[in-house]
PDB file of C-alpha atoms and ligand atoms in Angstrom:
ATOM      1  CA  MET A   3      92.819 129.263 102.447  1.00 82.00           C
ATOM      2  CA  SER A   4      91.910 126.447 105.103  1.00 97.00           C
ATOM      3  CA  ASN A   5      94.354 123.452 105.555  1.00 98.00           C
ATOM      4  CA  ALA A   6      93.831 119.543 106.338  1.00 98.00           C
ATOM      5  CA  LEU A   7      96.235 117.549 107.693  1.00 98.00           C
ATOM      6  CA  ILE A   8      95.672 114.030 105.909  1.00 99.00           C
ATOM      7  CA  VAL A   9      96.980 111.219 108.111  1.00 99.00           C
ATOM      8  CA  ILE A  10      97.836 108.175 105.994  1.00 98.00           C
ATOM      9  CA  ASP A  11      97.069 104.498 107.625  1.00 98.00           C
ATOM     10  CA  VAL A  12      98.868 104.988 110.557  1.00 98.00           C
ATOM     11  CA  GLN A  13      97.866 101.012 111.708  1.00 98.00           C
ATOM     12  CA  ASN A  14      99.254  98.622 113.363  1.00 98.00           C
ATOM     13  CA  ASP A  15      99.777  96.464 110.501  1.00 98.00           C
ATOM     14  CA  PHE A  16     102.057  99.100 108.859  1.00 98.00           C
ATOM     15  CA  CYS A  17     104.271  99.520 111.997  1.00 98.00           C
ATOM     16  CA  PRO A  18     106.763  97.277 113.493  1.00 98.00           C
ATOM     17  CA  GLY A  19     105.638  93.874 114.470  1.00 98.00           C
ATOM     18  CA  GLY A  20     102.681  93.951 111.757  1.00 98.00           C
ATOM     19  CA  ALA A  21     101.665  92.101 108.685  1.00 98.00           C
ATOM     20  CA  LEU A  22     103.016  94.416 106.087  1.00 97.00           C
ATOM     21  CA  ALA A  23     105.562  96.529 108.692  1.00 97.00           C
ATOM     22  CA  VAL A  24     107.151  99.663 107.088  1.00 97.00           C
ATOM     23  CA  THR A  25     110.998 100.307 108.900  1.00 97.00           C
ATOM     24  CA  GLY A  26     110.350 103.011 111.412  1.00 97.00           C
ATOM     25  CA  GLY A  27     106.958 103.328 110.781  1.00 98.00           C
ATOM     26  CA  ASP A  28     106.098 104.392 114.784  1.00 98.00           C
ATOM     27  CA  ASP A  29     108.937 106.678 114.897  1.00 98.00           C
ATOM     28  CA  ILE A  30     106.883 109.619 112.934  1.00 98.00           C
ATOM     29  CA  ILE A  31     103.794 109.288 115.217  1.00 98.00           C
ATOM     30  CA  ALA A  32     104.849 111.509 118.178  1.00 98.00           C
ATOM     31  CA  GLY A  33     105.880 114.114 115.312  1.00 98.00           C
ATOM     32  CA  ILE A  34     102.291 113.894 113.581  1.00 98.00           C
ATOM     33  CA  ASN A  35     100.396 114.194 116.785  1.00 98.00           C
ATOM     34  CA  ALA A  36     102.333 117.377 117.257  1.00 98.00           C
ATOM     35  CA  LEU A  37     101.617 118.854 113.923  1.00 98.00           C
ATOM     36  CA  MET A  38      97.426 118.596 114.450  1.00 98.00           C
ATOM     37  CA  PRO A  39      96.406 121.675 116.320  1.00 98.00           C
ATOM     38  CA  GLN A  40      98.108 123.786 113.507  1.00 98.00           C
ATOM     39  CA  PHE A  41      95.313 122.723 111.089  1.00 98.00           C
ATOM     40  CA  GLU A  42      91.632 123.482 110.626  1.00 98.00           C
ATOM     41  CA  ALA A  43      91.080 119.798 109.946  1.00 98.00           C
ATOM     42  CA  VAL A  44      92.645 116.716 110.762  1.00 98.00           C
ATOM     43  CA  ILE A  45      91.582 113.744 108.439  1.00 98.00           C
ATOM     44  CA  LEU A  46      92.787 109.761 108.902  1.00 98.00           C
ATOM     45  CA  THR A  47      92.980 107.673 106.721  1.00 98.00           C
ATOM     46  CA  GLN A  48      92.241 103.697 107.226  1.00 98.00           C
ATOM     47  CA  ASP A  49      93.105 100.417 104.985  1.00 98.00           C
ATOM     48  CA  TRP A  50      90.098  98.238 105.459  1.00 98.00           C
ATOM     49  CA  HIS A  51      89.824  95.589 103.675  1.00 98.00           C
ATOM     50  CA  PRO A  52      87.481  92.467 103.939  1.00 98.00           C
ATOM     51  CA  ASP A  53      88.886  88.876 104.533  1.00 98.00           C
ATOM     52  CA  GLY A  54      90.178  87.337 101.377  1.00 97.00           C
ATOM     53  CA  HIS A  55      90.617  90.604  99.700  1.00 98.00           C
ATOM     54  CA  LEU A  56      92.255  90.187  95.818  1.00 97.00           C
ATOM     55  CA  SER A  57      95.026  92.393  96.709  1.00 97.00           C
ATOM     56  CA  PHE A  58      96.288  89.394  98.984  1.00 98.00           C
ATOM     57  CA  ALA A  59      98.848  86.780  97.665  1.00 98.00           C
ATOM     58  CA  SER A  60      96.815  84.697  99.937  1.00 98.00           C
ATOM     59  CA  SER A  61      93.771  85.015  97.711  1.00 97.00           C
ATOM     60  CA  HIS A  62      95.661  83.484  94.453  1.00 96.00           C
ATOM     61  CA  ALA A  63      97.171  80.219  94.660  1.00 95.00           C
ATOM     62  CA  GLY A  64     100.607  79.486  94.022  1.00 96.00           C
ATOM     63  CA  ARG A  65     101.326  83.199  94.438  1.00 97.00           C
ATOM     64  CA  ALA A  66     103.822  84.803  97.038  1.00 97.00           C
ATOM     65  CA  PRO A  67     103.761  87.928  98.602  1.00 97.00           C
ATOM     66  CA  PHE A  68     105.852  91.121  96.978  1.00 96.00           C
ATOM     67  CA  GLU A  69     104.652  89.374  93.527  1.00 96.00           C
ATOM     68  CA  MET A  70     103.041  91.529  90.828  1.00 95.00           C
ATOM     69  CA  THR A  71      99.384  90.628  88.961  1.00 95.00           C
ATOM     70  CA  GLU A  72      97.739  91.956  86.416  1.00 95.00           C
ATOM     71  CA  MET A  73      94.190  93.033  87.451  1.00 95.00           C
ATOM     72  CA  PRO A  74      91.264  94.637  85.180  1.00 95.00           C
ATOM     73  CA  TYR A  75      92.560  98.225  86.302  1.00 94.00           C
ATOM     74  CA  GLY A  76      95.846  97.332  85.806  1.00 94.00           C
ATOM     75  CA  PRO A  77      99.332  96.315  87.712  1.00 93.00           C
ATOM     76  CA  GLN A  78      98.707  95.301  91.262  1.00 94.00           C
ATOM     77  CA  VAL A  79     101.706  94.131  93.931  1.00 95.00           C
ATOM     78  CA  LEU A  80     100.122  90.856  96.078  1.00 97.00           C
ATOM     79  CA  TRP A  81     100.556  91.963  99.441  1.00 97.00           C
ATOM     80  CA  PRO A  82     100.831  89.757 102.770  1.00 98.00           C
ATOM     81  CA  ASP A  83      96.931  89.815 104.599  1.00 98.00           C
ATOM     82  CA  HIS A  84      97.063  92.980 106.002  1.00 98.00           C
ATOM     83  CA  CYS A  85      94.547  95.862 107.469  1.00 98.00           C
ATOM     84  CA  VAL A  86      91.791  92.974 107.598  1.00 98.00           C
ATOM     85  CA  GLN A  87      88.489  94.679 108.966  1.00 98.00           C
ATOM     86  CA  GLY A  88      87.816  94.580 112.880  1.00 98.00           C
ATOM     87  CA  THR A  89      91.590  92.826 113.610  1.00 98.00           C
ATOM     88  CA  GLN A  90      93.919  94.333 115.545  1.00 98.00           C
ATOM     89  CA  GLY A  91      96.274  95.236 112.503  1.00 98.00           C
ATOM     90  CA  ALA A  92      93.822  97.508 111.182  1.00 98.00           C
ATOM     91  CA  ALA A  93      93.512  99.272 114.226  1.00 98.00           C
ATOM     92  CA  PHE A  94      95.112 102.624 114.496  1.00 98.00           C
ATOM     93  CA  HIS A  95      98.462 102.720 116.168  1.00 98.00           C
ATOM     94  CA  GLN A  96      97.957 103.100 119.863  1.00 98.00           C
ATOM     95  CA  ALA A  97     100.136 106.049 120.016  1.00 98.00           C
ATOM     96  CA  LEU A  98      98.066 107.979 117.079  1.00 98.00           C
ATOM     97  CA  ALA A  99      95.803 110.781 118.620  1.00 98.00           C
ATOM     98  CA  THR A 100      92.394 109.977 117.329  1.00 98.00           C
ATOM     99  CA  ASP A 101      90.539 112.211 119.316  1.00 98.00           C
ATOM    100  CA  PRO A 102      91.439 115.269 117.087  1.00 98.00           C
ATOM    101  CA  ALA A 103      90.088 113.597 113.899  1.00 98.00           C
ATOM    102  CA  ASP A 104      87.264 115.362 112.494  1.00 98.00           C
ATOM    103  CA  LEU A 105      86.804 112.331 109.684  1.00 98.00           C
ATOM    104  CA  ILE A 106      88.454 109.021 109.261  1.00 98.00           C
ATOM    105  CA  VAL A 107      88.064 107.570 105.728  1.00 98.00           C
ATOM    106  CA  ARG A 108      88.090 103.941 105.122  1.00 98.00           C
ATOM    107  CA  LYS A 109      89.356 102.881 101.886  1.00 97.00           C
ATOM    108  CA  GLY A 110      89.865  99.023 100.200  1.00 97.00           C
ATOM    109  CA  PHE A 111      86.580  97.640 101.340  1.00 98.00           C
ATOM    110  CA  ASN A 112      85.708  96.683  97.806  1.00 97.00           C
ATOM    111  CA  PRO A 113      86.545  92.830  97.781  1.00 97.00           C
ATOM    112  CA  ALA A 114      88.166  93.491  93.991  1.00 96.00           C
ATOM    113  CA  ILE A 115      89.817  96.711  93.878  1.00 96.00           C
ATOM    114  CA  ASP A 116      92.675  98.016  95.751  1.00 96.00           C
ATOM    115  CA  SER A 117      92.747 101.471  96.731  1.00 96.00           C
ATOM    116  CA  TYR A 118      96.107 103.101  97.874  1.00 97.00           C
ATOM    117  CA  SER A 119      94.613 106.607  96.815  1.00 98.00           C
ATOM    118  CA  ALA A 120      92.548 108.112  99.962  1.00 98.00           C
ATOM    119  CA  PHE A 121      90.593 109.979  96.774  1.00 98.00           C
ATOM    120  CA  PHE A 122      90.233 107.131  94.240  1.00 98.00           C
ATOM    121  CA  GLU A 123      90.165 103.259  94.176  1.00 96.00           C
ATOM    122  CA  ASN A 124      92.799 101.741  92.154  1.00 95.00           C
ATOM    123  CA  ASP A 125      90.693 101.898  89.326  1.00 94.00           C
ATOM    124  CA  HIS A 126      91.381 105.759  89.218  1.00 93.00           C
ATOM    125  CA  LYS A 127      87.641 105.971  88.734  1.00 94.00           C
ATOM    126  CA  THR A 128      85.610 105.054  91.578  1.00 96.00           C
ATOM    127  CA  PRO A 129      85.576 107.948  94.252  1.00 97.00           C
ATOM    128  CA  THR A 130      85.881 107.638  98.181  1.00 97.00           C
ATOM    129  CA  GLY A 131      83.905 110.496  98.929  1.00 97.00           C
ATOM    130  CA  LEU A 132      87.074 112.759 100.237  1.00 98.00           C
ATOM    131  CA  GLU A 133      87.237 115.337  97.593  1.00 98.00           C
ATOM    132  CA  GLY A 134      83.429 116.146  98.289  1.00 98.00           C
ATOM    133  CA  TYR A 135      84.400 116.719 101.930  1.00 98.00           C
ATOM    134  CA  LEU A 136      87.060 118.706 101.355  1.00 98.00           C
ATOM    135  CA  ARG A 137      85.524 121.077  98.804  1.00 98.00           C
ATOM    136  CA  THR A 138      82.048 121.327 100.790  1.00 98.00           C
ATOM    137  CA  ARG A 139      84.488 122.264 103.808  1.00 98.00           C
ATOM    138  CA  GLY A 140      86.325 124.775 101.692  1.00 98.00           C
ATOM    139  CA  LEU A 141      89.990 122.794 102.614  1.00 98.00           C
ATOM    140  CA  THR A 142      92.111 123.789  99.932  1.00 98.00           C
ATOM    141  CA  GLY A 143      95.719 123.145 101.448  1.00 98.00           C
ATOM    142  CA  LEU A 144      96.481 119.506 102.220  1.00 98.00           C
ATOM    143  CA  THR A 145      99.394 118.464 104.057  1.00 98.00           C
ATOM    144  CA  LEU A 146      99.985 114.589 103.444  1.00 98.00           C
ATOM    145  CA  VAL A 147     102.059 112.545 106.110  1.00 98.00           C
ATOM    146  CA  GLY A 148     102.084 108.665 107.638  1.00 98.00           C
ATOM    147  CA  LEU A 149     102.451 105.551 105.511  1.00 98.00           C
ATOM    148  CA  ALA A 150     103.738 104.216 103.292  1.00 97.00           C
ATOM    149  CA  THR A 151     105.748 107.163 101.595  1.00 97.00           C
ATOM    150  CA  ASP A 152     105.644 105.214  98.084  1.00 97.00           C
ATOM    151  CA  PHE A 153     101.829 103.598  98.044  1.00 97.00           C
ATOM    152  CA  CYS A 154      99.204 105.163  99.774  1.00 98.00           C
ATOM    153  CA  VAL A 155     100.897 108.544 100.430  1.00 98.00           C
ATOM    154  CA  ASN A 156     102.415 108.704  97.014  1.00 98.00           C
ATOM    155  CA  TYR A 157      98.596 108.135  95.265  1.00 98.00           C
ATOM    156  CA  SER A 158      96.660 110.571  97.383  1.00 98.00           C
ATOM    157  CA  ALA A 159      99.220 113.440  97.166  1.00 98.00           C
ATOM    158  CA  GLN A 160      99.363 112.841  93.200  1.00 98.00           C
ATOM    159  CA  ASP A 161      95.185 112.494  93.041  1.00 98.00           C
ATOM    160  CA  ALA A 162      95.023 115.692  95.358  1.00 98.00           C
ATOM    161  CA  ALA A 163      97.399 117.560  93.156  1.00 98.00           C
ATOM    162  CA  ARG A 164      95.814 116.858  90.040  1.00 98.00           C
ATOM    163  CA  LEU A 165      92.284 117.559  91.571  1.00 98.00           C
ATOM    164  CA  GLY A 166      93.714 120.833  92.168  1.00 98.00           C
ATOM    165  CA  PHE A 167      94.175 120.967  95.667  1.00 98.00           C
ATOM    166  CA  ASP A 168      97.730 122.860  96.913  1.00 98.00           C
ATOM    167  CA  VAL A 169      99.852 119.443  98.121  1.00 98.00           C
ATOM    168  CA  THR A 170     102.793 119.306 100.605  1.00 98.00           C
ATOM    169  CA  VAL A 171     103.993 115.978 101.466  1.00 98.00           C
ATOM    170  CA  ARG A 172     106.439 116.078 104.701  1.00 98.00           C
ATOM    171  CA  GLN A 173     108.524 113.546 103.853  1.00 98.00           C
ATOM    172  CA  ASP A 174     110.065 113.421 107.748  1.00 98.00           C
ATOM    173  CA  LEU A 175     106.635 112.305 108.935  1.00 98.00           C
ATOM    174  CA  CYS A 176     106.247 109.712 106.339  1.00 98.00           C
ATOM    175  CA  ARG A 177     108.252 106.057 105.975  1.00 98.00           C
ATOM    176  CA  ALA A 178     108.348 103.818 102.540  1.00 98.00           C
ATOM    177  CA  ILE A 179     107.908 100.059 101.923  1.00 96.00           C
ATOM    178  CA  ASP A 180     110.883 100.665  99.017  1.00 94.00           C
ATOM    179  CA  MET A 181     110.422  97.651  97.185  1.00 92.00           C
ATOM    180  CA  ASP A 182     112.459  97.880  93.530  1.00 90.00           C
ATOM    181  CA  GLY A 183     113.142 101.544  93.935  1.00 94.00           C
ATOM    182  CA  SER A 184     109.674 102.746  94.693  1.00 95.00           C
ATOM    183  CA  LEU A 185     110.088 105.333  96.875  1.00 97.00           C
ATOM    184  CA  ASP A 186     112.772 107.267  94.062  1.00 97.00           C
ATOM    185  CA  ALA A 187     110.073 106.579  91.410  1.00 97.00           C
ATOM    186  CA  ALA A 188     106.998 107.817  93.824  1.00 98.00           C
ATOM    187  CA  ARG A 189     109.191 111.066  94.508  1.00 98.00           C
ATOM    188  CA  ALA A 190     109.664 111.703  91.040  1.00 98.00           C
ATOM    189  CA  ALA A 191     105.934 111.036  89.824  1.00 98.00           C
ATOM    190  CA  MET A 192     104.502 113.501  93.190  1.00 98.00           C
ATOM    191  CA  ARG A 193     106.953 116.222  91.867  1.00 98.00           C
ATOM    192  CA  GLN A 194     105.751 115.690  88.414  1.00 98.00           C
ATOM    193  CA  ALA A 195     102.281 116.073  89.773  1.00 98.00           C
ATOM    194  CA  GLY A 196     102.770 118.912  91.403  1.00 98.00           C
ATOM    195  CA  VAL A 197     103.181 117.815  94.504  1.00 98.00           C
ATOM    196  CA  THR A 198     105.822 119.763  97.073  1.00 98.00           C
ATOM    197  CA  LEU A 199     108.327 117.576  99.157  1.00 98.00           C
ATOM    198  CA  ALA A 200     108.995 119.016 101.848  1.00 96.00           C
TER     199      ALA A 200
HETATM  200  C1  LIG B1012      99.573 100.417 101.671  1.00 91.20           C
HETATM  201  C2  LIG B1012     100.108  98.548 100.727  1.00 91.20           C
HETATM  202  C3  LIG B1012      98.818  97.900 100.567  1.00 91.20           C
HETATM  203  C4  LIG B1012      99.897 101.668 102.406  1.00 91.20           C
HETATM  204  C5  LIG B1012      98.133  99.885 101.804  1.00 91.20           C
HETATM  205  O1  LIG B1012      98.862 102.275 103.070  1.00 91.20           O
HETATM  206  O2  LIG B1012     100.942 102.567 101.940  1.00 91.20           O
HETATM  207  N1  LIG B1012     100.316  99.909 100.715  1.00 91.20           N
HETATM  208  N2  LIG B1012      98.049  98.744 101.249  1.00 91.20           N
HETATM  209 ZN1  LIG B1013      96.235  97.615 101.452  1.00 91.20          ZN
END
């Protein structure tokens, strides 16, 4: 079995000081870098939204960050503006080793659809292309790390397990947003989908 390390969204906006900061988001970076040489492939994902993305609260008059709305594809959290294409907030954290990456997958660039998962946009239909990349390279074992445990790591892990990959989430190398019990719900959903929580 060939194994890939998938590093989810270790970007400035998800680290302390960023627009959607995850507590301790930068604490995991040294451990992630140290893990890279153990894998046949290293893949980074990058949340990459156009200005005015519909997942931003600022795109909806009178709405505040962290409120819920309905999108054609289902419920959607309204986020603070974050990871806007080309900004410093969207850049990888400077401590993250990016040279070892074979592939960088950008997601969330469709102005009207959010994309938590590295595999499908939030409509659960539109593929990012990552599945094809992994299959054509024979990468069947996936270890996921990064930000945030309860959103992008969670949805990526569930999709990967449902696609038939052997998926492990290294919880010690992830950090969560944890709004309204979302971390506990994410753990239960990942287990249910057949993800190994390590
Ligand atoms: C993420 C919220 C919005 C994440 C991305 O990387 O977990 N969360 N966009
Ligand atoms: Zn986002």
